[in-house]
GROMACS .gro file of C-alpha atoms in nm:
model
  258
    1UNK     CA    1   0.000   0.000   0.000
    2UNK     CA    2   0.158   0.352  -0.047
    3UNK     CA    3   0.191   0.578   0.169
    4UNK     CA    4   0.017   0.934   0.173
    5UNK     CA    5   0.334   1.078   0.222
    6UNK     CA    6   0.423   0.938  -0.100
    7UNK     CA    7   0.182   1.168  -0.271
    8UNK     CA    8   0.272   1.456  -0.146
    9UNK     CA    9   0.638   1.387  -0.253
   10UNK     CA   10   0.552   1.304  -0.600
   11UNK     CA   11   0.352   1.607  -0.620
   12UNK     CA   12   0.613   1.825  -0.492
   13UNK     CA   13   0.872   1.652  -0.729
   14UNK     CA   14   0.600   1.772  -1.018
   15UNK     CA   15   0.570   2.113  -0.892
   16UNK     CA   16   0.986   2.092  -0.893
   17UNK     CA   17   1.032   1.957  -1.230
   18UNK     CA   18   0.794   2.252  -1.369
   19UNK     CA   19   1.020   2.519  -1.214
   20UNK     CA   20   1.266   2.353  -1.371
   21UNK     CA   21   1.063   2.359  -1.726
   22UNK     CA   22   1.048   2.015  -1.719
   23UNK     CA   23   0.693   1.977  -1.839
   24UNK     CA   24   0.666   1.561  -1.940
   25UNK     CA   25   0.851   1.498  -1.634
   26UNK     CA   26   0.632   1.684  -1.394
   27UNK     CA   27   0.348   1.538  -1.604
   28UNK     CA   28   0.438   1.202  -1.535
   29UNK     CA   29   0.494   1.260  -1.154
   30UNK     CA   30   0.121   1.452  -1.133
   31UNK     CA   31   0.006   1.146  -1.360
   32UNK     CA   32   0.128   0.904  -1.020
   33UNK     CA   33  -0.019   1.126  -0.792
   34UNK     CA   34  -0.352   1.108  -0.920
   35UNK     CA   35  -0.328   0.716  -0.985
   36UNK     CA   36  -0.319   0.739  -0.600
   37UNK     CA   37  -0.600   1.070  -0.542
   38UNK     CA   38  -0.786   1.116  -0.858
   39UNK     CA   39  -0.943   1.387  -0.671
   40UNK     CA   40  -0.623   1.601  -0.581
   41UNK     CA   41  -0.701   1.939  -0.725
   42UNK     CA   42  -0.402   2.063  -0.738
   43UNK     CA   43  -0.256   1.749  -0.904
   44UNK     CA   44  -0.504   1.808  -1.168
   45UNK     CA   45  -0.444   2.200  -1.231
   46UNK     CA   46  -0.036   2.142  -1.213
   47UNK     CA   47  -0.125   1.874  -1.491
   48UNK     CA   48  -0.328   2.138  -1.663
   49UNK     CA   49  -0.062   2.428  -1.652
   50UNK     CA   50   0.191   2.177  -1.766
   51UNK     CA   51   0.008   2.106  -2.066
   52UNK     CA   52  -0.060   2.469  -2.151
   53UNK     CA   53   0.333   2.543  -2.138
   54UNK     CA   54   0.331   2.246  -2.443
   55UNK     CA   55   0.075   2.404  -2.565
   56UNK     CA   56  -0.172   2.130  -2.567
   57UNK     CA   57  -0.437   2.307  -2.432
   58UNK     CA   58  -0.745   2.122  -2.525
   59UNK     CA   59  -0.607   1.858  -2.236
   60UNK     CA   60  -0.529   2.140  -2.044
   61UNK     CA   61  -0.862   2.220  -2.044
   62UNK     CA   62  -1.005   1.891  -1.939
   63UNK     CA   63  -0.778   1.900  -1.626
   64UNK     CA   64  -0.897   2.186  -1.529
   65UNK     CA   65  -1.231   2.073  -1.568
   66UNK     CA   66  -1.236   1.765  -1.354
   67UNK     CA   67  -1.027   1.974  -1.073
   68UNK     CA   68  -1.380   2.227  -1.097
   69UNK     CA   69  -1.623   1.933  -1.091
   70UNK     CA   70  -1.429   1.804  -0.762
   71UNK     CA   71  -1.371   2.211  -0.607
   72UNK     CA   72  -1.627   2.405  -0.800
   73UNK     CA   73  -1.476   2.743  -0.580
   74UNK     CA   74  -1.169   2.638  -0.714
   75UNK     CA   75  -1.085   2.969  -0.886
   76UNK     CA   76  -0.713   2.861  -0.979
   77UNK     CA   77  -0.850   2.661  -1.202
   78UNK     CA   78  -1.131   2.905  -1.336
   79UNK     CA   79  -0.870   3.129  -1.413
   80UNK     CA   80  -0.626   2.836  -1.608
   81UNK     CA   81  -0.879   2.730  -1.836
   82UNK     CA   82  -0.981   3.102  -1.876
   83UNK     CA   83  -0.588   3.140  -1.996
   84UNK     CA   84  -0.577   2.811  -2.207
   85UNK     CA   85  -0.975   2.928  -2.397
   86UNK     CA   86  -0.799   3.237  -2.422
   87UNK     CA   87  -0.457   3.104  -2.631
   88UNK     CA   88  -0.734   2.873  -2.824
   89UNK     CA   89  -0.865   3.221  -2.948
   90UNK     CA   90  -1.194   3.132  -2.789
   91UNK     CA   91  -1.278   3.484  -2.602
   92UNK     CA   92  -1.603   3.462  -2.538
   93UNK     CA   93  -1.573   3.129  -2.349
   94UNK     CA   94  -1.293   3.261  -2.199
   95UNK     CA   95  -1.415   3.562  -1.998
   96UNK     CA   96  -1.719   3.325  -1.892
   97UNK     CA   97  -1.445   3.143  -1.705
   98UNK     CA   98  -1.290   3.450  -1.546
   99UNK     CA   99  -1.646   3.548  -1.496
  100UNK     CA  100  -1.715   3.247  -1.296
  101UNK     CA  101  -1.361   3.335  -1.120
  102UNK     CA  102  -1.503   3.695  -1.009
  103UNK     CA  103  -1.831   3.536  -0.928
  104UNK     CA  104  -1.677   3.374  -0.637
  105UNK     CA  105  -1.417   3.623  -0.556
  106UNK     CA  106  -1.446   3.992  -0.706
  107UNK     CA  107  -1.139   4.134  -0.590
  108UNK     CA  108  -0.914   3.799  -0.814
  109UNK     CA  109  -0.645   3.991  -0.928
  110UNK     CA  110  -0.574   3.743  -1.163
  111UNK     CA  111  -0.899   3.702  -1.300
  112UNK     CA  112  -0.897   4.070  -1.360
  113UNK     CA  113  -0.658   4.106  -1.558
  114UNK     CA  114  -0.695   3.807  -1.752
  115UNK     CA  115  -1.036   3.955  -1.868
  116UNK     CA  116  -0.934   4.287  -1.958
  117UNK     CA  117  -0.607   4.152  -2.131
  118UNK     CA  118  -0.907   3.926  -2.327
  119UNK     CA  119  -1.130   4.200  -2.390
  120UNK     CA  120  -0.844   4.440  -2.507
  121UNK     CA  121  -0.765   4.127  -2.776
  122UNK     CA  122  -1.160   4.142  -2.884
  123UNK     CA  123  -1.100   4.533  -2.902
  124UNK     CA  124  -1.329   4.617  -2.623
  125UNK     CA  125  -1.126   4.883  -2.476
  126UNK     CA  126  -1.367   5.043  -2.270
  127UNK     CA  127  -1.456   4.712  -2.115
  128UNK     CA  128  -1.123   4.620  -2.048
  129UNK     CA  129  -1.037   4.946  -1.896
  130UNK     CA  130  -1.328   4.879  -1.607
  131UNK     CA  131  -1.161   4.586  -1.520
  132UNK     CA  132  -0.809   4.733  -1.474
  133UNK     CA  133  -0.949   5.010  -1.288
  134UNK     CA  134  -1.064   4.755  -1.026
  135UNK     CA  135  -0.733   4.589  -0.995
  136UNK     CA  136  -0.553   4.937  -0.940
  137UNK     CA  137  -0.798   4.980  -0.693
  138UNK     CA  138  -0.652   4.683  -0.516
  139UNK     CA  139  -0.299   4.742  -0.597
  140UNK     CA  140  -0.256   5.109  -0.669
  141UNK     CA  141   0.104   5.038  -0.812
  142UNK     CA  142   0.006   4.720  -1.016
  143UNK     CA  143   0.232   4.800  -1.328
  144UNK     CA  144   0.099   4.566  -1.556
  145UNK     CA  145  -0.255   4.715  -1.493
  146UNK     CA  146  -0.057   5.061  -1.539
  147UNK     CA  147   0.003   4.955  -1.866
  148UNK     CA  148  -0.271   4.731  -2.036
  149UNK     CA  149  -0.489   5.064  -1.921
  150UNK     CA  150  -0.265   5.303  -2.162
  151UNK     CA  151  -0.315   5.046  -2.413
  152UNK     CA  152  -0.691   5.048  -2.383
  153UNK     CA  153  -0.657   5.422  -2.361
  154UNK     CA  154  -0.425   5.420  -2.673
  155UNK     CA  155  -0.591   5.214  -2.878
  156UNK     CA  156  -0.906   5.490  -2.818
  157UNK     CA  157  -0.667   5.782  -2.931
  158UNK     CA  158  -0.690   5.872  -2.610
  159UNK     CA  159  -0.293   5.938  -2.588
  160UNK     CA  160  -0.235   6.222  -2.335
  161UNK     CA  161  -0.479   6.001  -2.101
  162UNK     CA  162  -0.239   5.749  -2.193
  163UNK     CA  163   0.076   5.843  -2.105
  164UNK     CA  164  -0.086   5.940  -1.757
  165UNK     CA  165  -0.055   5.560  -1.684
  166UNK     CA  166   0.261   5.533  -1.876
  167UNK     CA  167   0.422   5.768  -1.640
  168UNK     CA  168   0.269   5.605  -1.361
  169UNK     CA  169   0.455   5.311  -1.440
  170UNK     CA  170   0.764   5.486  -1.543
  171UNK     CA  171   0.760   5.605  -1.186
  172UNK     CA  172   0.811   5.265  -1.028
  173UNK     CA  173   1.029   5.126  -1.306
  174UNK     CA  174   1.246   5.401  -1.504
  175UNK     CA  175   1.381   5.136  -1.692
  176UNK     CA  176   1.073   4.981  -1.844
  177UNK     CA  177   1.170   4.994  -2.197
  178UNK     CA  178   0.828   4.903  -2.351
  179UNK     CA  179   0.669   5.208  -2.147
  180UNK     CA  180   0.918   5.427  -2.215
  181UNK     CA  181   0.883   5.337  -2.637
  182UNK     CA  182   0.522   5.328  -2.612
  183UNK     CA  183   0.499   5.717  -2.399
  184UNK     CA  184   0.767   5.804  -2.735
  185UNK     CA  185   0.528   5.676  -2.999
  186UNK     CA  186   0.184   5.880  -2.786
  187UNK     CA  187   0.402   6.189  -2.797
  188UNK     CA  188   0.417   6.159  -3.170
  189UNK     CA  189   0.090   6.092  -3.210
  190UNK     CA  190   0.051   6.429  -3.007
  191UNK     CA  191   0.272   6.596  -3.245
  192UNK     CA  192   0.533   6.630  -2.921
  193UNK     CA  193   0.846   6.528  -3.131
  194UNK     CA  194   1.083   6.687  -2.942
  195UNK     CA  195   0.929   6.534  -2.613
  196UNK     CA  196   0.904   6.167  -2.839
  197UNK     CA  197   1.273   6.160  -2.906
  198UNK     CA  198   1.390   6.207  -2.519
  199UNK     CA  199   1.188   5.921  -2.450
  200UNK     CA  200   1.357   5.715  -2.758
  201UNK     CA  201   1.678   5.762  -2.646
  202UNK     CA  202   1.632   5.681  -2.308
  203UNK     CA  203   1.511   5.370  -2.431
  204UNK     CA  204   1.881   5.378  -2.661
  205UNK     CA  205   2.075   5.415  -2.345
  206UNK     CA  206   1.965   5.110  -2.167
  207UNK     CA  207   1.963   4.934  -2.481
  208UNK     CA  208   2.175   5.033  -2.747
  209UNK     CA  209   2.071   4.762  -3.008
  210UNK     CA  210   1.696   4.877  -2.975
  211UNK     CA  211   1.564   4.863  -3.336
  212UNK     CA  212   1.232   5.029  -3.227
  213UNK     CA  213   1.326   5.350  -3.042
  214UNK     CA  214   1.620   5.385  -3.303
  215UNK     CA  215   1.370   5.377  -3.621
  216UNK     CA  216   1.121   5.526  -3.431
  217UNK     CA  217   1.341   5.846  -3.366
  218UNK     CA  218   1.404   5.881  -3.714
  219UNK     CA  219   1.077   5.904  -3.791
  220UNK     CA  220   1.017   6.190  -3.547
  221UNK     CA  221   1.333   6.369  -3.680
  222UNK     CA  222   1.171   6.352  -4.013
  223UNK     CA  223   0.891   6.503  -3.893
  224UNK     CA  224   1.095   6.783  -3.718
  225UNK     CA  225   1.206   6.845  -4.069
  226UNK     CA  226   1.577   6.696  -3.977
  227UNK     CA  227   1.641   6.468  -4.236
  228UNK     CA  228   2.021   6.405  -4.237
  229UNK     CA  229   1.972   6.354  -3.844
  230UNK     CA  230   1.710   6.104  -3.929
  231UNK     CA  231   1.882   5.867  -4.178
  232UNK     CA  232   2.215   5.850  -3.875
  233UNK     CA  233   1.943   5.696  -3.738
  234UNK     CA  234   1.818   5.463  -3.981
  235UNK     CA  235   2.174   5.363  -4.053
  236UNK     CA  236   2.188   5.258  -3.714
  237UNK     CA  237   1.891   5.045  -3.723
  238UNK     CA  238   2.025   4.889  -4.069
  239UNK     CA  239   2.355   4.809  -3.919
  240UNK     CA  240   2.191   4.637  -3.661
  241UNK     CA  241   1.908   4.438  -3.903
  242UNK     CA  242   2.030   4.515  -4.294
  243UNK     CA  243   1.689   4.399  -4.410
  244UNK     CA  244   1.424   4.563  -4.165
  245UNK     CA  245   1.142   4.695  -4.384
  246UNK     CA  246   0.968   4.986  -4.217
  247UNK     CA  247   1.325   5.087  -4.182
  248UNK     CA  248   1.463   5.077  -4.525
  249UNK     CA  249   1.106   5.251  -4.646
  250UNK     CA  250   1.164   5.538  -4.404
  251UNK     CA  251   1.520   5.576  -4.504
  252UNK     CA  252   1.423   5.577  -4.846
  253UNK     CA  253   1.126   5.843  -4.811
  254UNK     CA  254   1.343   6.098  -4.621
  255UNK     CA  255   1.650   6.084  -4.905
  256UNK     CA  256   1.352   6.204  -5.096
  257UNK     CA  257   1.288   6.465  -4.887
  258UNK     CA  258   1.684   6.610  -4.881
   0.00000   0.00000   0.00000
């Protein structure tokens, strides 16, 4: 007969050999533990997330299933086969799940932002904003909340409302390079050139080889009216990738301009 202790071993071995991105292995050892408790929930949802990470998330999804038949408050779960719906492109289903998540907790961070990062891929932006204001109501200083919200605010042309949350998470990390390319690109869109290219080279600093804020720059010098200042910057970006497209098209329209 084995021992309960056993099981617990075998499922901390699983939960070991996932840190360790050992997905079959950790499968196998969750596989064992359930031989022994079919109903051990979080044998079942460690299977599930395993699965996911191979990206076979139809069984994901039936893991998570039988763990909610067995723990129906079982919101890890909920919000795992929200994720795995969600990478199967299935929205709709999706939110139902975080939706049943939020149903038995409202303030699931997780859940949260899993919907609004769903309805933001539906294009729902107002929808998805409502949901990150309730997690930074939570956690003020949430910084991926910070930032899905300028999205959802961005992708509404709503760009000085925007960079409000970019700043906000600028604040806690000065380094955030996405932020800090993203605030660049809103101050174009503003017309703020000047403003865009301090941003764009902060971005340069901590990463010299950024393609992005290096093309990106250009494209504000252009519209500052300095070309030769511009292409310096396109060569730099074509040093870097000799074939990048929106590159060698920007290059190419401001030698027309000189």
């Amino acid at each position: 007969e084995i021992k309960p202790k056993n099981k617990n071993l075998l499922f901390f071995k699983g939960n070991s050999m996932s840190e360790q991105k050992k997905d079959e292995e950790s499968i196998k050892c969750y596989d064992k533990v359930l031989s022994i408790d079919p109903k051990h929930v979080g044998a079942l949802n460690n299977k599930g997330n395993a699965l996911s990470r191979l990206k076979k998330h139809q069984e994901s999804i039936e893991c998570y299933d039988k763990a909610i038949q067995i723990d129906p408050k079982y919101t890890k779960a909920q919000n795992n086969k929200a994720d795995s719906l969600a990478d199967l492109r299935k929205h709709e289903e999706s939110i139902v799940c975080y939706d049943k998540s939020l149903e038995i907790d409202p303030k699931n961070v997780y859940a949260l932002h899993g919907k609004g990062r769903t309805l933001i891929e539906q294009k729902k932006y107002e929808e998805s904003i409502v949901c990150y204001d309730k997690v930074l109501e939570i956690e003020p200083d949430n910084t991926n909340a910070l930032f899905n919200m300028s999205v959802g605010l961005r992708n509404q042309e709503k760009y000085e409302e925007s960079i409000v949350y970019l700043n906000k998470v600028l604040t806690i990390d000065p380094k955030d390079i996405v932020s800090l390319i993203n605030k660049g690109n809103a101050l174009g869109k503003l017309k703020k050139y000047e403003e865009s290219i301090v941003c764009y080279d902060k971005v340069t600093e901590i990463d010299p080889d950024n393609t992005d804020a290096r093309n990106n720059k250009g494209l504000s010098l252009t519209r500052l009216k300095k070309y030769e200042e511009s292409i310096v910057c396109y060569d730099k970006v074509l040093k870097i990738k000799p074939h990048h497209f929106q590159t060698l098209n920007n290059k190419s329209w401001t030698l027309c301009k000189l």
